[in-house]
mmCIF file of C-alpha atoms (C1' of nucleotides) in Angstrom:
data_model
loop_
_atom_site.group_PDB
_atom_site.id
_atom_site.type_symbol
_atom_site.label_atom_id
_atom_site.label_comp_id
_atom_site.label_asym_id
_atom_site.label_seq_id
_atom_site.Cartn_x
_atom_site.Cartn_y
_atom_site.Cartn_z
ATOM 1 C CA MET Q 1232 0.000 0.000 0.000
ATOM 2 C CA SER Q 1233 1.251 3.450 -0.951
ATOM 3 C CA ARG Q 1234 2.023 5.686 2.012
ATOM 4 C CA PRO Q 1235 2.480 9.121 0.518
ATOM 5 C CA TYR Q 1236 1.760 11.227 3.619
ATOM 6 C CA THR Q 1237 3.779 12.427 6.543
ATOM 7 C CA ILE Q 1238 1.510 13.554 9.362
ATOM 8 C CA ALA Q 1239 1.750 17.203 8.278
ATOM 9 C CA ARG Q 1240 0.796 16.322 4.682
ATOM 10 C CA LEU Q 1241 -2.025 14.094 5.901
ATOM 11 C CA ALA Q 1242 -3.315 16.965 8.001
ATOM 12 C CA ALA Q 1243 -3.192 19.293 4.999
ATOM 13 C CA ALA Q 1244 -4.900 16.712 2.749
ATOM 14 C CA ALA Q 1245 -7.741 16.203 5.223
ATOM 15 C CA GLY Q 1246 -8.033 19.821 6.318
ATOM 16 C CA VAL Q 1247 -7.330 19.235 9.993
ATOM 17 C CA HIS Q 1248 -4.455 20.110 12.320
ATOM 18 C CA ILE Q 1249 -1.649 17.702 13.169
ATOM 19 C CA GLU Q 1250 -2.628 17.771 16.808
ATOM 20 C CA THR Q 1251 -6.184 16.840 15.913
ATOM 21 C CA ILE Q 1252 -4.890 13.691 14.211
ATOM 22 C CA ARG Q 1253 -2.833 12.817 17.272
ATOM 23 C CA TYR Q 1254 -5.871 13.468 19.430
ATOM 24 C CA TYR Q 1255 -7.994 11.132 17.288
ATOM 25 C CA GLN Q 1256 -5.235 8.525 17.512
ATOM 26 C CA ARG Q 1257 -5.347 8.721 21.283
ATOM 27 C CA LEU Q 1258 -9.127 8.196 21.104
ATOM 28 C CA ARG Q 1259 -8.504 5.298 18.671
ATOM 29 C CA LEU Q 1260 -10.791 6.972 16.159
ATOM 30 C CA VAL Q 1261 -8.060 6.656 13.547
ATOM 31 C CA PRO Q 1262 -5.252 4.070 13.426
ATOM 32 C CA GLN Q 1263 -1.669 4.892 14.282
ATOM 33 C CA PRO Q 1264 0.551 3.235 11.671
ATOM 34 C CA ALA Q 1265 3.642 1.393 12.887
ATOM 35 C CA ARG Q 1266 6.777 3.440 13.249
ATOM 36 C CA PRO Q 1267 9.738 1.896 11.379
ATOM 37 C CA PHE Q 1268 12.923 1.518 13.452
ATOM 38 C CA GLY Q 1269 14.511 4.941 13.578
ATOM 39 C CA GLY Q 1270 11.944 6.373 11.185
ATOM 40 C CA ILE Q 1271 8.651 8.279 11.207
ATOM 41 C CA ARG Q 1272 5.070 7.125 10.703
ATOM 42 C CA ARG Q 1273 3.627 7.401 7.191
ATOM 43 C CA TYR Q 1274 -0.015 7.582 6.153
ATOM 44 C CA THR Q 1275 -2.233 6.402 3.285
ATOM 45 C CA GLU Q 1276 -5.066 7.907 1.258
ATOM 46 C CA ALA Q 1277 -7.446 5.722 3.305
ATOM 47 C CA ASP Q 1278 -6.291 7.603 6.406
ATOM 48 C CA ALA Q 1279 -7.134 10.891 4.690
ATOM 49 C CA ASP Q 1280 -10.563 9.518 3.703
ATOM 50 C CA ARG Q 1281 -11.234 8.477 7.271
ATOM 51 C CA LEU Q 1282 -10.360 11.947 8.561
ATOM 52 C CA ARG Q 1283 -12.622 13.561 5.959
ATOM 53 C CA PHE Q 1284 -15.442 11.194 6.961
ATOM 54 C CA ILE Q 1285 -15.023 12.326 10.562
ATOM 55 C CA LYS Q 1286 -15.005 15.975 9.510
ATOM 56 C CA ARG Q 1287 -18.206 15.635 7.513
ATOM 57 C CA ALA Q 1288 -19.951 13.739 10.304
ATOM 58 C CA GLN Q 1289 -18.961 16.449 12.771
ATOM 59 C CA ALA Q 1290 -20.252 19.128 10.428
ATOM 60 C CA MET Q 1291 -23.556 17.226 10.459
ATOM 61 C CA GLY Q 1292 -23.706 17.602 14.220
ATOM 62 C CA PHE Q 1293 -22.439 14.193 15.347
ATOM 63 C CA THR Q 1294 -20.191 14.024 18.409
ATOM 64 C CA LEU Q 1295 -16.927 12.104 18.247
ATOM 65 C CA VAL Q 1296 -18.538 9.260 20.186
ATOM 66 C CA GLU Q 1297 -21.275 9.086 17.562
ATOM 67 C CA VAL Q 1298 -18.674 9.355 14.807
ATOM 68 C CA GLU Q 1299 -16.986 6.313 16.301
ATOM 69 C CA SER Q 1300 -20.258 4.410 15.935
ATOM 70 C CA LEU Q 1301 -20.708 5.650 12.377
ATOM 71 C CA LEU Q 1302 -17.227 4.449 11.440
ATOM 72 C CA LYS Q 1303 -17.994 1.023 12.868
ATOM 73 C CA LEU Q 1304 -21.304 0.965 11.033
ATOM 74 C CA GLN Q 1305 -19.515 1.870 7.822
ATOM 75 C CA ALA Q 1306 -17.375 -1.237 8.276
ATOM 76 C CA ARG Q 1307 -20.346 -3.376 9.342
ATOM 77 C CA ARG Q 1308 -22.412 -2.207 6.338
ATOM 78 C CA SER Q 1309 -25.616 -2.142 8.332
ATOM 79 C CA CYS Q 1310 -27.932 0.452 6.846
ATOM 80 C CA HIS Q 1311 -30.624 -0.320 9.407
ATOM 81 C CA ALA Q 1312 -28.402 0.318 12.435
ATOM 82 C CA THR Q 1313 -27.056 3.460 10.800
ATOM 83 C CA ARG Q 1314 -30.577 4.672 10.135
ATOM 84 C CA GLU Q 1315 -31.371 4.196 13.830
ATOM 85 C CA LEU Q 1316 -28.359 6.255 14.869
ATOM 86 C CA ALA Q 1317 -29.422 9.024 12.496
ATOM 87 C CA ALA Q 1318 -33.001 8.792 13.747
ATOM 88 C CA THR Q 1319 -31.868 9.153 17.361
ATOM 89 C CA LYS Q 1320 -29.855 12.209 16.375
ATOM 90 C CA LEU Q 1321 -32.871 13.608 14.549
ATOM 91 C CA ARG Q 1322 -34.990 13.271 17.679
ATOM 92 C CA LEU Q 1323 -32.347 15.126 19.682
ATOM 93 C CA VAL Q 1324 -32.173 17.870 17.073
ATOM 94 C CA ASP Q 1325 -35.948 18.189 17.065
ATOM 95 C CA ALA Q 1326 -36.065 18.449 20.837
ATOM 96 C CA ARG Q 1327 -33.362 21.122 20.803
ATOM 97 C CA ILE Q 1328 -35.189 23.082 18.096
ATOM 98 C CA ARG Q 1329 -38.339 23.038 20.221
ATOM 99 C CA GLU Q 1330 -36.418 24.297 23.255
ATOM 100 C CA LEU Q 1331 -34.842 27.085 21.264
ATOM 101 C CA ARG Q 1332 -38.193 28.061 19.732
ATOM 102 C CA ASP Q 1333 -39.692 28.461 23.191
ATOM 103 C CA LEU Q 1334 -36.719 30.530 24.250
ATOM 104 C CA ARG Q 1335 -36.965 32.599 21.079
ATOM 105 C CA LYS Q 1336 -40.614 33.288 21.771
ATOM 106 C CA GLU Q 1337 -39.938 34.409 25.323
ATOM 107 C CA LEU Q 1338 -37.027 36.632 24.301
ATOM 108 C CA ALA Q 1339 -39.007 38.218 21.469
ATOM 109 C CA GLY Q 1340 -41.868 38.918 23.867
ATOM 110 C CA LEU Q 1341 -39.605 40.523 26.438
ATOM 111 C CA ILE Q 1342 -37.902 42.653 23.784
ATOM 112 C CA ALA Q 1343 -41.274 43.856 22.537
ATOM 113 C CA ASP Q 1344 -42.204 44.675 26.133
ATOM 114 C CA CYS Q 1345 -38.969 46.661 26.448
ATOM 115 C CA ASP Q 1346 -39.913 48.673 23.376
ATOM 116 C CA ALA Q 1347 -43.258 49.516 24.964
ATOM 117 C CA ASN Q 1348 -41.652 50.363 28.309
ATOM 118 C CA THR Q 1349 -40.664 53.887 29.297
ATOM 119 C CA GLN Q 1350 -39.411 53.332 32.861
ATOM 120 C CA ASP Q 1351 -35.805 52.207 33.083
ATOM 121 C CA ALA Q 1352 -36.403 50.932 36.604
ATOM 122 C CA LYS Q 1353 -39.069 48.493 35.352
ATOM 123 C CA CYS Q 1354 -37.261 46.715 32.558
ATOM 124 C CA PRO Q 1355 -39.380 43.675 31.598
ATOM 125 C CA VAL Q 1356 -36.299 41.491 31.115
ATOM 126 C CA ILE Q 1357 -34.923 42.296 34.547
ATOM 127 C CA GLN Q 1358 -38.333 41.941 36.152
ATOM 128 C CA ARG Q 1359 -38.767 38.531 34.594
ATOM 129 C CA LEU Q 1360 -35.437 37.409 36.060
ATOM 130 C CA ALA Q 1361 -35.826 39.066 39.460
ATOM 131 C CA SER Q 1362 -39.429 37.925 40.000
ATOM 132 C CA MET F 561 -29.266 43.463 57.866
ATOM 133 C CA SER F 562 -30.592 40.043 58.814
ATOM 134 C CA ARG F 563 -28.292 37.181 57.874
ATOM 135 C CA PRO F 564 -30.402 34.072 58.377
ATOM 136 C CA TYR F 565 -28.529 31.692 56.091
ATOM 137 C CA THR F 566 -25.508 29.477 56.438
ATOM 138 C CA ILE F 567 -24.182 28.466 53.045
ATOM 139 C CA ALA F 568 -26.055 25.148 53.143
ATOM 140 C CA ARG F 569 -29.332 26.894 53.941
ATOM 141 C CA LEU F 570 -28.689 29.521 51.286
ATOM 142 C CA ALA F 571 -28.101 26.745 48.760
ATOM 143 C CA ALA F 572 -31.361 25.067 49.761
ATOM 144 C CA ALA F 573 -33.259 28.378 49.615
ATOM 145 C CA ALA F 574 -31.970 29.120 46.116
ATOM 146 C CA GLY F 575 -32.121 25.579 44.800
ATOM 147 C CA VAL F 576 -28.439 25.264 43.977
ATOM 148 C CA HIS F 577 -25.557 23.247 45.417
ATOM 149 C CA ILE F 578 -23.113 24.648 47.945
ATOM 150 C CA GLU F 579 -20.261 24.142 45.520
ATOM 151 C CA THR F 580 -22.131 26.120 42.887
ATOM 152 C CA ILE F 581 -22.276 29.076 45.273
ATOM 153 C CA ARG F 582 -18.557 28.792 45.956
ATOM 154 C CA TYR F 583 -17.945 28.567 42.217
ATOM 155 C CA TYR F 584 -19.988 31.739 41.615
ATOM 156 C CA GLN F 585 -18.052 33.451 44.402
ATOM 157 C CA ARG F 586 -14.808 32.581 42.648
ATOM 158 C CA LEU F 587 -16.228 34.098 39.450
ATOM 159 C CA ARG F 588 -17.329 37.121 41.502
ATOM 160 C CA LEU F 589 -20.876 36.626 40.272
ATOM 161 C CA VAL F 590 -22.078 36.701 43.874
ATOM 162 C CA PRO F 591 -20.433 38.446 46.845
ATOM 163 C CA GLN F 592 -18.578 36.580 49.550
ATOM 164 C CA PRO F 593 -19.617 38.062 52.907
ATOM 165 C CA ALA F 594 -16.889 38.772 55.454
ATOM 166 C CA ARG F 595 -15.985 35.954 57.773
ATOM 167 C CA PRO F 596 -16.124 36.975 61.452
ATOM 168 C CA PHE F 597 -13.027 36.110 63.510
ATOM 169 C CA GLY F 598 -13.267 32.420 64.290
ATOM 170 C CA GLY F 599 -16.720 32.199 62.755
ATOM 171 C CA ILE F 600 -18.452 31.244 59.490
ATOM 172 C CA ARG F 601 -19.894 33.363 56.705
ATOM 173 C CA ARG F 602 -23.597 34.161 56.836
ATOM 174 C CA TYR F 603 -25.920 35.137 54.001
ATOM 175 C CA THR F 604 -28.951 37.349 53.435
ATOM 176 C CA GLU F 605 -32.204 37.043 51.533
ATOM 177 C CA ALA F 606 -30.656 39.332 48.901
ATOM 178 C CA ASP F 607 -28.012 36.682 48.311
ATOM 179 C CA ALA F 608 -30.750 34.106 47.756
ATOM 180 C CA ASP F 609 -32.509 36.476 45.341
ATOM 181 C CA ARG F 610 -29.316 36.960 43.399
ATOM 182 C CA LEU F 611 -28.805 33.211 43.069
ATOM 183 C CA ARG F 612 -32.397 32.754 41.913
ATOM 184 C CA PHE F 613 -31.908 35.544 39.347
ATOM 185 C CA ILE F 614 -28.873 33.690 38.020
ATOM 186 C CA LYS F 615 -30.780 30.433 37.881
ATOM 187 C CA ARG F 616 -33.666 31.937 35.922
ATOM 188 C CA ALA F 617 -31.314 33.672 33.497
ATOM 189 C CA GLN F 618 -29.494 30.403 32.895
ATOM 190 C CA ALA F 619 -32.785 28.627 32.306
ATOM 191 C CA MET F 620 -33.473 31.280 29.656
ATOM 192 C CA GLY F 621 -30.294 30.289 27.869
ATOM 193 C CA PHE F 622 -27.910 32.983 29.067
ATOM 194 C CA THR F 623 -24.308 31.999 29.792
ATOM 195 C CA LEU F 624 -22.715 33.000 33.098
ATOM 196 C CA VAL F 625 -20.811 35.761 31.302
ATOM 197 C CA GLU F 626 -24.107 37.126 30.007
ATOM 198 C CA VAL F 627 -25.668 36.701 33.442
ATOM 199 C CA GLU F 628 -22.876 38.873 34.816
ATOM 200 C CA SER F 629 -23.898 41.597 32.370
ATOM 201 C CA LEU F 630 -27.559 41.185 33.267
ATOM 202 C CA LEU F 631 -26.772 41.580 36.968
ATOM 203 C CA LYS F 632 -24.869 44.781 36.229
ATOM 204 C CA LEU F 633 -27.716 46.027 34.062
ATOM 205 C CA GLN F 634 -30.139 45.280 36.881
ATOM 206 C CA ALA F 635 -28.119 47.599 39.096
ATOM 207 C CA ARG F 636 -27.709 50.197 36.342
ATOM 208 C CA ARG F 637 -31.443 50.148 35.602
ATOM 209 C CA SER F 638 -30.921 50.587 31.894
ATOM 210 C CA CYS F 639 -33.795 48.975 30.033
ATOM 211 C CA HIS F 640 -32.314 49.965 26.696
ATOM 212 C CA ALA F 641 -28.967 48.256 27.286
ATOM 213 C CA THR F 642 -30.746 45.190 28.650
ATOM 214 C CA ARG F 643 -32.976 45.077 25.600
ATOM 215 C CA GLU F 644 -29.852 45.101 23.413
ATOM 216 C CA LEU F 645 -28.362 42.171 25.309
ATOM 217 C CA ALA F 646 -31.592 40.222 24.911
ATOM 218 C CA ALA F 647 -31.750 41.159 21.219
ATOM 219 C CA THR F 648 -28.196 39.890 20.680
ATOM 220 C CA LYS F 649 -29.149 36.641 22.370
ATOM 221 C CA LEU F 650 -32.254 36.418 20.207
ATOM 222 C CA ARG F 651 -30.140 36.740 17.064
ATOM 223 C CA LEU F 652 -27.861 33.942 18.292
ATOM 224 C CA VAL F 653 -30.848 31.745 19.069
ATOM 225 C CA ASP F 654 -32.324 32.425 15.637
ATOM 226 C CA ALA F 655 -29.055 31.555 13.934
ATOM 227 C CA ARG F 656 -28.790 28.324 15.905
ATOM 228 C CA ILE F 657 -32.372 27.404 15.067
ATOM 229 C CA ARG F 658 -31.622 27.897 11.370
ATOM 230 C CA GLU F 659 -28.535 25.684 11.625
ATOM 231 C CA LEU F 660 -30.466 22.971 13.388
ATOM 232 C CA ARG F 661 -33.302 23.179 10.866
ATOM 233 C CA ASP F 662 -30.866 22.604 8.019
ATOM 234 C CA LEU F 663 -29.379 19.683 9.897
ATOM 235 C CA ARG F 664 -32.836 18.321 10.642
ATOM 236 C CA LYS F 665 -33.735 18.503 6.983
ATOM 237 C CA GLU F 666 -30.610 16.681 5.911
ATOM 238 C CA LEU F 667 -31.031 13.960 8.544
ATOM 239 C CA ALA F 668 -34.701 13.461 7.703
ATOM 240 C CA GLY F 669 -33.810 13.155 4.022
ATOM 241 C CA LEU F 670 -31.101 10.601 4.691
ATOM 242 C CA ILE F 671 -33.380 8.574 6.947
ATOM 243 C CA ALA F 672 -36.056 8.526 4.258
ATOM 244 C CA ASP F 673 -33.420 7.394 1.782
ATOM 245 C CA CYS F 674 -32.445 4.603 4.169
ATOM 246 C CA ASP F 675 -36.063 3.465 4.287
ATOM 247 C CA ALA F 676 -36.123 3.283 0.490
ATOM 248 C CA ASN F 677 -32.770 1.504 0.365
ATOM 249 C CA THR F 678 -32.437 -2.280 0.192
ATOM 250 C CA GLN F 679 -28.653 -2.682 -0.107
ATOM 251 C CA ASP F 680 -26.818 -2.584 3.199
ATOM 252 C CA ALA F 681 -23.577 -1.806 1.400
ATOM 253 C CA LYS F 682 -25.029 1.428 -0.004
ATOM 254 C CA CYS F 683 -26.402 3.108 3.100
ATOM 255 C CA PRO F 684 -27.237 6.716 2.165
ATOM 256 C CA VAL F 685 -25.961 8.054 5.484
ATOM 257 C CA ILE F 686 -22.587 6.355 5.111
ATOM 258 C CA GLN F 687 -22.341 7.332 1.461
ATOM 259 C CA ARG F 688 -23.004 10.947 2.337
ATOM 260 C CA LEU F 689 -20.169 10.898 4.887
ATOM 261 C CA ALA F 690 -17.722 8.885 2.797
ATOM 262 C CA SER F 691 -18.301 10.845 -0.407
ATOM 263 C "C1'" DA D 345 28.072 16.821 7.332
ATOM 264 C "C1'" DT D 346 25.281 20.080 9.105
ATOM 265 C "C1'" DA D 347 21.373 23.377 9.554
ATOM 266 C "C1'" DG D 348 16.783 23.885 9.958
ATOM 267 C "C1'" DG D 349 12.473 21.890 9.646
ATOM 268 C "C1'" DC D 350 9.532 18.029 10.762
ATOM 269 C "C1'" DT D 351 8.076 14.225 13.916
ATOM 270 C "C1'" DC D 352 7.321 11.998 18.227
ATOM 271 C "C1'" DC D 353 5.548 11.828 22.786
ATOM 272 C "C1'" DG D 354 3.888 13.169 27.094
ATOM 273 C "C1'" DT D 355 1.963 16.636 29.630
ATOM 274 C "C1'" DA D 356 -0.621 20.709 30.404
ATOM 275 C "C1'" DG D 357 -3.858 24.311 29.217
ATOM 276 C "C1'" DT D 358 -8.307 26.311 26.796
ATOM 277 C "C1'" DA D 359 -13.594 27.190 27.529
ATOM 278 C "C1'" DT D 360 -17.977 26.057 30.140
ATOM 279 C "C1'" DG D 361 -20.350 25.038 34.310
ATOM 280 C "C1'" DG D 362 -19.905 22.879 37.507
ATOM 281 C "C1'" DT D 363 -18.762 18.336 41.044
ATOM 282 C "C1'" DA D 364 -15.687 15.891 44.293
ATOM 283 C "C1'" DC D 365 -12.339 15.490 47.935
ATOM 284 C "C1'" DG D 366 -9.677 16.082 52.079
ATOM 285 C "C1'" DG D 367 -8.083 18.172 56.203
ATOM 286 C "C1'" DA D 368 -8.647 21.661 59.518
ATOM 287 C "C1'" DG D 369 -11.640 24.671 61.916
ATOM 288 C "C1'" DT D 370 -16.389 25.836 63.882
ATOM 289 C "C1'" DC D 371 -21.023 25.204 65.534
ATOM 290 C "C1'" DA D 372 -24.934 23.130 67.975
ATOM 291 C "C1'" DA D 373 -27.352 19.505 70.519
ATOM 292 C "C1'" DG D 374 -27.306 16.459 74.248
ATOM 293 C "C1'" DC G 469 -17.791 19.098 76.804
ATOM 294 C "C1'" DT G 470 -17.877 15.899 73.514
ATOM 295 C "C1'" DT G 471 -19.467 14.314 69.199
ATOM 296 C "C1'" DG G 472 -21.185 14.684 64.871
ATOM 297 C "C1'" DA G 473 -22.496 17.813 61.391
ATOM 298 C "C1'" DC G 474 -21.335 21.770 58.932
ATOM 299 C "C1'" DT G 475 -17.948 25.241 56.959
ATOM 300 C "C1'" DC G 476 -13.811 26.761 54.793
ATOM 301 C "C1'" DC G 477 -10.325 26.509 51.341
ATOM 302 C "C1'" DG G 478 -7.516 24.820 47.852
ATOM 303 C "C1'" DT G 479 -6.997 21.644 44.482
ATOM 304 C "C1'" DA G 480 -8.300 18.216 41.396
ATOM 305 C "C1'" DC G 481 -11.583 16.187 38.347
ATOM 306 C "C1'" DC G 482 -15.937 15.549 34.850
ATOM 307 C "C1'" DA G 483 -17.230 16.037 29.675
ATOM 308 C "C1'" DT G 484 -16.065 17.863 24.884
ATOM 309 C "C1'" DA G 485 -12.888 18.823 21.325
ATOM 310 C "C1'" DC G 486 -9.189 20.359 20.847
ATOM 311 C "C1'" DT G 487 -4.494 23.503 21.191
ATOM 312 C "C1'" DA G 488 0.074 24.503 23.003
ATOM 313 C "C1'" DC G 489 4.647 23.357 24.551
ATOM 314 C "C1'" DG G 490 9.146 21.358 25.084
ATOM 315 C "C1'" DG G 491 12.883 18.314 24.337
ATOM 316 C "C1'" DA G 492 14.668 14.684 21.834
ATOM 317 C "C1'" DG G 493 15.014 12.258 17.617
ATOM 318 C "C1'" DC G 494 14.741 12.130 12.461
ATOM 319 C "C1'" DC G 495 14.868 13.720 7.657
ATOM 320 C "C1'" DT G 496 16.235 16.444 3.717
ATOM 321 C "C1'" DA G 497 18.576 19.781 1.066
ATOM 322 C "C1'" DT G 498 22.805 22.019 0.351
#
DNA sequence: ATAGGCTCCGTAGTATGGTACGGAGTCAAG
DNA sequence: CTTGACTCCGTACCATACTACGGAGCCTAT
């Protein structure tokens, strides 16, 4: 197998920092290739692909723990189990959206109340918090 | 001024843990009353109110740094400045909701694709991440 | 062959909002 | 006045996802 990358070139190819790769190695999210006697570790295109997979999964809101599961599911080729992981994430996202909508509503209401208020000593936001 | 509370009673009155109070004292979010020679610190109802204010603000999604500002604004009695802080928070919440909606949409689409998929080796979620 | 850059590795620090622990001092009830 | 509970204080630790640092070893170009 061709091993074109030093760690710095791997980092550049995947768009992450060297220290991030080392961090993922410590977490065993990515493999640490053997170090030849008196030499340095070298990396493959598959290593770059794996890092890019992780980056995309993170951009989609998955935590590193979830990414670990996704990588295992990729190897296991189980679409059903993967679907379940995505569905669980979707439920979490939905719940968070609902929370934020409620918060949004309350903030918007308080701001509107501020605009209608003329007494600095009776700020609706402060009164809501000090109640 | 009446000082009815020991720190444990203050914590119970405000619904927080003792260590949370000490943590807030370190952050200077709440005052640390003087310790009498050879005695223990005692707290007032105002201290309990301040802790409850913090708790409500946190429940509304404000960080402790923002809570610090809110407490100062409470003292300054500036409804306008408070409104601006709330408006900034509202913009952040809106932005986060938009992000999560996009994510939700993508996840829902991938899950639907999984339901239509019959080949475990071509899971839409995995293909999206491995692209 | 040597200079300067890169790699390796372990440890420590960042932000956030706390929680846990341990020893010494203090307080209150019996 | 003793005993057990509470307080004080500093430090360390939790999760999350990194980032920084330092010294030794290695690699490459001149």
